[in-house]
Amino acid sequence: MKTPIVRDSRTERARSKVFSGARGAPTISLDLAASSSQQTKLSETTLSANLLMEILEMNATPAIDDVIRERRSKRGFLERPVPLDTVKDILSTASHAPSSSNTQPWRCYVVTGEARDRVTKAAVAEFRANHATLAPEYPFFPQPLHDPYASRFNTFRGQLGDAQGVHRSDKTGRLRDVERQFLFFDAPVGIIFTMDRRLEWASFLCYGCFLQNIMLAAKGRGLDTCPQQIWSLQHHVLRAELGIPQDEMVIAGMSLGWANNGLPENCMTLHKTPVEQFATFTH
């Protein structure tokens, strides 16, 4: 059974207004400005199916804006299962992401139940034994990271540490919080993403579109996520546990489930750069 998609109330009002008439062609009343001094009200006008759909789509447009703004990376989840069919629906929807010449470079390994427990146990053990030497399959940041990115990074890490009650000088506490990532933050669903390593870096652009689609499709169903590039550190463990072949690069992981919004780290407000500071408009 498919999980119902959360619809914007404005869309539902538009639907009820359009479809509340008698059986047959749907009707709707429109107010059009005839001039600056008067308005002419058109009585019930029969609309073509195409125009009707355009009106519904216009009313639905703000809903995606809300989903985008409400999506947050959650670092703690409830012990509430997610139906596997729902996960399949999310991935199927996300697969409509754009990709260069429709190459679709994504590959997913979904773990739940005993498989999830086995993977997280092995990953935590590996992290505890070798956290100082674990290396990802691709670089996360340049060394050193320069401004303005370094200042944004440090601001976020400080904000997250404050929410978790861990000072940046508390190395033990920080390691404990990193370890939680390898538990998928207790989410019931973990996803590991890989890509054919023979592909070029441009395929990461396609992959980003796919990952964002997953997060938005999940959010539209009332679920939350946390994308985790840190899972690339565990590529040796993941190959052993999931049978991932050597020709696939581990890109990232993702936690998916019902967020525990009682946790302070799940209620942070992050500063987003105003559009005027990252976009140039030329007329």
GROMACS .gro file of C-alpha atoms in nm:
model
  283
    1MET     CA    1   0.000   0.000   0.000
    2LYS     CA    2   0.142   0.339  -0.095
    3THR     CA    3   0.186   0.595   0.179
    4PRO     CA    4  -0.032   0.903   0.107
    5ILE     CA    5   0.164   1.205  -0.004
    6VAL     CA    6   0.120   1.513   0.214
    7ARG     CA    7  -0.069   1.774   0.010
    8ASP     CA    8  -0.069   2.148   0.059
    9SER     CA    9  -0.400   2.277   0.201
   10ARG     CA   10  -0.422   2.536  -0.074
   11THR     CA   11  -0.413   2.262  -0.335
   12GLU     CA   12  -0.693   2.074  -0.161
   13ARG     CA   13  -0.906   2.388  -0.142
   14ALA     CA   14  -0.854   2.443  -0.514
   15ARG     CA   15  -0.949   2.082  -0.586
   16SER     CA   16  -1.265   2.100  -0.377
   17LYS     CA   17  -1.368   2.426  -0.539
   18VAL     CA   18  -1.324   2.290  -0.890
   19PHE     CA   19  -1.483   1.951  -0.831
   20SER     CA   20  -1.773   2.059  -0.609
   21GLY     CA   21  -2.006   2.124  -0.904
   22ALA     CA   22  -2.254   1.884  -1.060
   23ARG     CA   23  -2.143   1.583  -1.256
   24GLY     CA   24  -2.012   1.660  -1.598
   25ALA     CA   25  -1.764   1.925  -1.703
   26PRO     CA   26  -1.613   2.097  -1.397
   27THR     CA   27  -1.680   2.466  -1.357
   28ILE     CA   28  -1.513   2.749  -1.173
   29SER     CA   29  -1.585   3.119  -1.130
   30LEU     CA   30  -1.310   3.366  -1.218
   31ASP     CA   31  -1.284   3.741  -1.152
   32LEU     CA   32  -1.109   3.926  -1.432
   33ALA     CA   33  -1.015   4.294  -1.428
   34ALA     CA   34  -1.181   4.453  -1.732
   35SER     CA   35  -1.028   4.796  -1.669
   36SER     CA   36  -0.879   5.005  -1.393
   37SER     CA   37  -1.222   5.133  -1.295
   38GLN     CA   38  -1.442   4.826  -1.309
   39GLN     CA   39  -1.440   4.452  -1.277
   40THR     CA   40  -1.651   4.208  -1.469
   41LYS     CA   41  -1.747   3.891  -1.295
   42LEU     CA   42  -1.779   3.593  -1.523
   43SER     CA   43  -2.045   3.341  -1.427
   44GLU     CA   44  -1.966   2.972  -1.417
   45THR     CA   45  -1.744   2.910  -1.717
   46THR     CA   46  -1.669   2.566  -1.850
   47LEU     CA   47  -1.295   2.512  -1.858
   48SER     CA   48  -1.102   2.277  -2.077
   49ALA     CA   49  -0.924   1.988  -1.908
   50ASN     CA   50  -0.585   2.140  -1.989
   51LEU     CA   51  -0.671   2.476  -1.834
   52LEU     CA   52  -0.815   2.301  -1.530
   53MET     CA   53  -0.489   2.114  -1.476
   54GLU     CA   54  -0.292   2.437  -1.513
   55ILE     CA   55  -0.497   2.595  -1.235
   56LEU     CA   56  -0.442   2.297  -1.006
   57GLU     CA   57  -0.070   2.302  -1.077
   58MET     CA   58  -0.049   2.675  -1.005
   59ASN     CA   59  -0.217   2.620  -0.669
   60ALA     CA   60   0.014   2.328  -0.592
   61THR     CA   61   0.338   2.512  -0.671
   62PRO     CA   62   0.394   2.655  -0.320
   63ALA     CA   63   0.373   2.304  -0.172
   64ILE     CA   64   0.713   2.204  -0.313
   65ASP     CA   65   0.861   2.526  -0.175
   66ASP     CA   66   0.737   2.428   0.171
   67VAL     CA   67   0.881   2.077   0.142
   68ILE     CA   68   1.221   2.216   0.038
   69ARG     CA   69   1.232   2.465   0.324
   70GLU     CA   70   1.108   2.217   0.584
   71ARG     CA   71   1.358   1.947   0.494
   72ARG     CA   72   1.630   1.922   0.758
   73SER     CA   73   1.908   1.674   0.824
   74LYS     CA   74   1.788   1.485   1.133
   75ARG     CA   75   2.036   1.321   1.369
   76GLY     CA   76   1.802   1.108   1.579
   77PHE     CA   77   1.504   0.891   1.489
   78LEU     CA   78   1.214   0.712   1.657
   79GLU     CA   79   1.182   0.334   1.684
   80ARG     CA   80   0.901   0.333   1.432
   81PRO     CA   81   0.928   0.114   1.122
   82VAL     CA   82   0.898   0.241   0.768
   83PRO     CA   83   0.713   0.010   0.525
   84LEU     CA   84   0.946  -0.126   0.260
   85ASP     CA   85   0.692  -0.035  -0.010
   86THR     CA   86   0.721   0.326   0.102
   87VAL     CA   87   1.099   0.315   0.060
   88LYS     CA   88   1.055   0.164  -0.287
   89ASP     CA   89   0.808   0.439  -0.379
   90ILE     CA   90   1.054   0.706  -0.263
   91LEU     CA   91   1.341   0.561  -0.464
   92SER     CA   92   1.122   0.513  -0.770
   93THR     CA   93   1.010   0.876  -0.753
   94ALA     CA   94   1.367   0.997  -0.696
   95SER     CA   95   1.489   0.810  -1.002
   96HIS     CA   96   1.323   1.075  -1.217
   97ALA     CA   97   1.612   1.305  -1.129
   98PRO     CA   98   1.796   1.459  -1.424
   99SER     CA   99   2.125   1.300  -1.526
  100SER     CA  100   2.369   1.372  -1.804
  101SER     CA  101   2.235   1.207  -2.122
  102ASN     CA  102   2.012   0.993  -1.894
  103THR     CA  103   2.312   0.796  -1.765
  104GLN     CA  104   2.152   0.751  -1.418
  105PRO     CA  105   2.475   0.673  -1.229
  106TRP     CA  106   2.314   0.579  -0.897
  107ARG     CA  107   2.315   0.241  -0.722
  108CYS     CA  108   2.147   0.186  -0.384
  109TYR     CA  109   2.182  -0.073  -0.107
  110VAL     CA  110   1.890  -0.052   0.136
  111VAL     CA  111   1.940  -0.210   0.479
  112THR     CA  112   1.672  -0.275   0.739
  113GLY     CA  113   1.618  -0.518   1.025
  114GLU     CA  114   1.895  -0.772   1.085
  115ALA     CA  115   2.098  -0.654   0.786
  116ARG     CA  116   2.099  -0.300   0.921
  117ASP     CA  117   2.203  -0.422   1.265
  118ARG     CA  118   2.484  -0.630   1.118
  119VAL     CA  119   2.619  -0.339   0.910
  120THR     CA  120   2.605  -0.087   1.194
  121LYS     CA  121   2.772  -0.326   1.439
  122ALA     CA  122   3.058  -0.387   1.199
  123ALA     CA  123   3.094  -0.018   1.117
  124VAL     CA  124   3.103   0.089   1.482
  125ALA     CA  125   3.364  -0.177   1.561
  126GLU     CA  126   3.578  -0.058   1.269
  127PHE     CA  127   3.547   0.304   1.374
  128ARG     CA  128   3.645   0.231   1.733
  129ALA     CA  129   3.948   0.032   1.623
  130ASN     CA  130   4.073   0.249   1.337
  131HIS     CA  131   3.905   0.590   1.343
  132ALA     CA  132   4.238   0.769   1.300
  133THR     CA  133   4.324   0.589   0.975
  134LEU     CA  134   3.989   0.550   0.800
  135ALA     CA  135   3.994   0.724   0.461
  136PRO     CA  136   3.707   0.800   0.221
  137GLU     CA  137   3.701   0.699  -0.144
  138TYR     CA  138   3.710   1.064  -0.250
  139PRO     CA  139   3.817   1.387  -0.071
  140PHE     CA  140   3.549   1.565   0.130
  141PHE     CA  141   3.718   1.905   0.165
  142PRO     CA  142   4.045   2.066   0.053
  143GLN     CA  143   4.315   2.093   0.318
  144PRO     CA  144   4.313   2.354   0.452
  145LEU     CA  145   3.954   2.458   0.397
  146HIS     CA  146   3.941   2.828   0.309
  147ASP     CA  147   3.688   3.104   0.374
  148PRO     CA  148   3.401   3.162   0.343
  149TYR     CA  149   3.354   2.784   0.359
  150ALA     CA  150   3.575   2.736   0.665
  151SER     CA  151   3.382   2.992   0.868
  152ARG     CA  152   3.051   2.832   0.769
  153PHE     CA  153   3.187   2.490   0.857
  154ASN     CA  154   3.313   2.602   1.197
  155THR     CA  155   2.991   2.788   1.277
  156PHE     CA  156   2.787   2.480   1.201
  157ARG     CA  157   3.012   2.243   1.398
  158GLY     CA  158   2.993   2.474   1.698
  159GLN     CA  159   2.615   2.501   1.670
  160LEU     CA  160   2.577   2.124   1.642
  161GLY     CA  161   2.812   2.063   1.935
  162ASP     CA  162   2.616   2.307   2.151
  163ALA     CA  163   2.290   2.131   2.064
  164GLN     CA  164   2.441   1.792   2.146
  165GLY     CA  165   2.604   1.924   2.465
  166VAL     CA  166   2.954   1.845   2.339
  167HIS     CA  167   3.227   2.111   2.341
  168ARG     CA  168   3.470   2.110   2.050
  169SER     CA  169   3.754   2.040   2.292
  170ASP     CA  170   3.578   1.725   2.416
  171LYS     CA  171   3.742   1.470   2.186
  172THR     CA  172   3.576   1.171   2.352
  173GLY     CA  173   3.234   1.325   2.321
  174ARG     CA  174   3.295   1.419   1.959
  175LEU     CA  175   3.402   1.065   1.872
  176ARG     CA  176   3.089   0.934   2.042
  177ASP     CA  177   2.872   1.161   1.828
  178VAL     CA  178   3.055   1.060   1.510
  179GLU     CA  179   2.998   0.697   1.606
  180ARG     CA  180   2.622   0.762   1.608
  181GLN     CA  181   2.644   0.828   1.235
  182PHE     CA  182   2.742   0.464   1.186
  183LEU     CA  183   2.422   0.366   1.367
  184PHE     CA  184   2.220   0.559   1.108
  185PHE     CA  185   2.121   0.774   1.408
  186ASP     CA  186   1.888   0.487   1.509
  187ALA     CA  187   1.681   0.525   1.191
  188PRO     CA  188   1.506   0.202   1.087
  189VAL     CA  189   1.624   0.239   0.726
  190GLY     CA  190   1.978   0.290   0.606
  191ILE     CA  191   2.074   0.343   0.243
  192ILE     CA  192   2.424   0.313   0.098
  193PHE     CA  193   2.490   0.482  -0.236
  194THR     CA  194   2.756   0.374  -0.483
  195MET     CA  195   2.866   0.474  -0.832
  196ASP     CA  196   3.072   0.305  -1.100
  197ARG     CA  197   3.421   0.436  -1.028
  198ARG     CA  198   3.501   0.452  -1.400
  199LEU     CA  199   3.263   0.746  -1.434
  200GLU     CA  200   3.399   1.100  -1.419
  201TRP     CA  201   3.341   1.362  -1.151
  202ALA     CA  202   3.059   1.520  -1.351
  203SER     CA  203   2.839   1.226  -1.250
  204PHE     CA  204   2.845   1.361  -0.895
  205LEU     CA  205   2.622   1.644  -1.023
  206CYS     CA  206   2.366   1.388  -1.136
  207TYR     CA  207   2.399   1.203  -0.806
  208GLY     CA  208   2.328   1.517  -0.609
  209CYS     CA  209   1.999   1.563  -0.793
  210PHE     CA  210   1.904   1.203  -0.713
  211LEU     CA  211   1.987   1.237  -0.343
  212GLN     CA  212   1.789   1.560  -0.312
  213ASN     CA  213   1.492   1.391  -0.477
  214ILE     CA  214   1.505   1.112  -0.220
  215MET     CA  215   1.506   1.359   0.067
  216LEU     CA  216   1.218   1.562  -0.076
  217ALA     CA  217   1.010   1.255  -0.163
  218ALA     CA  218   1.062   1.130   0.193
  219LYS     CA  219   0.971   1.466   0.344
  220GLY     CA  220   0.655   1.480   0.133
  221ARG     CA  221   0.551   1.154   0.299
  222GLY     CA  222   0.615   1.287   0.649
  223LEU     CA  223   0.953   1.113   0.683
  224ASP     CA  224   1.294   1.264   0.750
  225THR     CA  225   1.647   1.190   0.637
  226CYS     CA  226   2.012   1.265   0.696
  227PRO     CA  227   2.257   1.240   0.405
  228GLN     CA  228   2.592   1.109   0.531
  229GLN     CA  229   2.904   1.125   0.316
  230ILE     CA  230   3.094   0.985   0.615
  231TRP     CA  231   2.982   0.634   0.516
  232SER     CA  232   3.246   0.649   0.243
  233LEU     CA  233   3.498   0.594   0.525
  234GLN     CA  234   3.348   0.248   0.573
  235HIS     CA  235   3.384   0.121   0.217
  236HIS     CA  236   3.587  -0.184   0.328
  237VAL     CA  237   3.321  -0.285   0.582
  238LEU     CA  238   3.038  -0.220   0.338
  239ARG     CA  239   3.198  -0.434   0.067
  240ALA     CA  240   3.233  -0.722   0.310
  241GLU     CA  241   2.882  -0.692   0.455
  242LEU     CA  242   2.683  -0.602   0.143
  243GLY     CA  243   2.886  -0.758  -0.136
  244ILE     CA  244   2.961  -0.426  -0.303
  245PRO     CA  245   3.203  -0.489  -0.591
  246GLN     CA  246   3.536  -0.311  -0.619
  247ASP     CA  247   3.434  -0.127  -0.932
  248GLU     CA  248   3.169   0.063  -0.734
  249MET     CA  249   3.274   0.368  -0.532
  250VAL     CA  250   3.091   0.426  -0.203
  251ILE     CA  251   2.951   0.778  -0.236
  252ALA     CA  252   2.749   0.823   0.082
  253GLY     CA  253   2.487   0.680   0.312
  254MET     CA  254   2.151   0.809   0.430
  255SER     CA  255   1.938   0.763   0.740
  256LEU     CA  256   1.563   0.751   0.676
  257GLY     CA  257   1.278   0.732   0.922
  258TRP     CA  258   1.055   0.925   1.160
  259ALA     CA  259   1.258   1.202   1.325
  260ASN     CA  260   1.277   1.238   1.702
  261ASN     CA  261   1.213   1.611   1.717
  262GLY     CA  262   1.254   1.611   2.093
  263LEU     CA  263   1.630   1.617   2.038
  264PRO     CA  264   1.789   1.966   2.037
  265GLU     CA  265   2.009   1.879   1.736
  266ASN     CA  266   1.693   1.812   1.535
  267CYS     CA  267   1.557   2.159   1.608
  268MET     CA  268   1.847   2.377   1.499
  269THR     CA  269   1.791   2.676   1.273
  270LEU     CA  270   2.071   2.714   1.020
  271HIS     CA  271   2.163   3.039   0.853
  272LYS     CA  272   2.120   3.033   0.476
  273THR     CA  273   2.304   3.282   0.257
  274PRO     CA  274   2.068   3.541   0.103
  275VAL     CA  275   2.018   3.509  -0.270
  276GLU     CA  276   2.180   3.850  -0.329
  277GLN     CA  277   2.507   3.710  -0.195
  278PHE     CA  278   2.531   3.403  -0.420
  279ALA     CA  279   2.348   3.504  -0.737
  280THR     CA  280   2.441   3.759  -1.001
  281PHE     CA  281   2.157   3.903  -1.211
  282THR     CA  282   2.250   4.060  -1.544
  283HIS     CA  283   1.990   4.254  -1.744
   0.00000   0.00000   0.00000
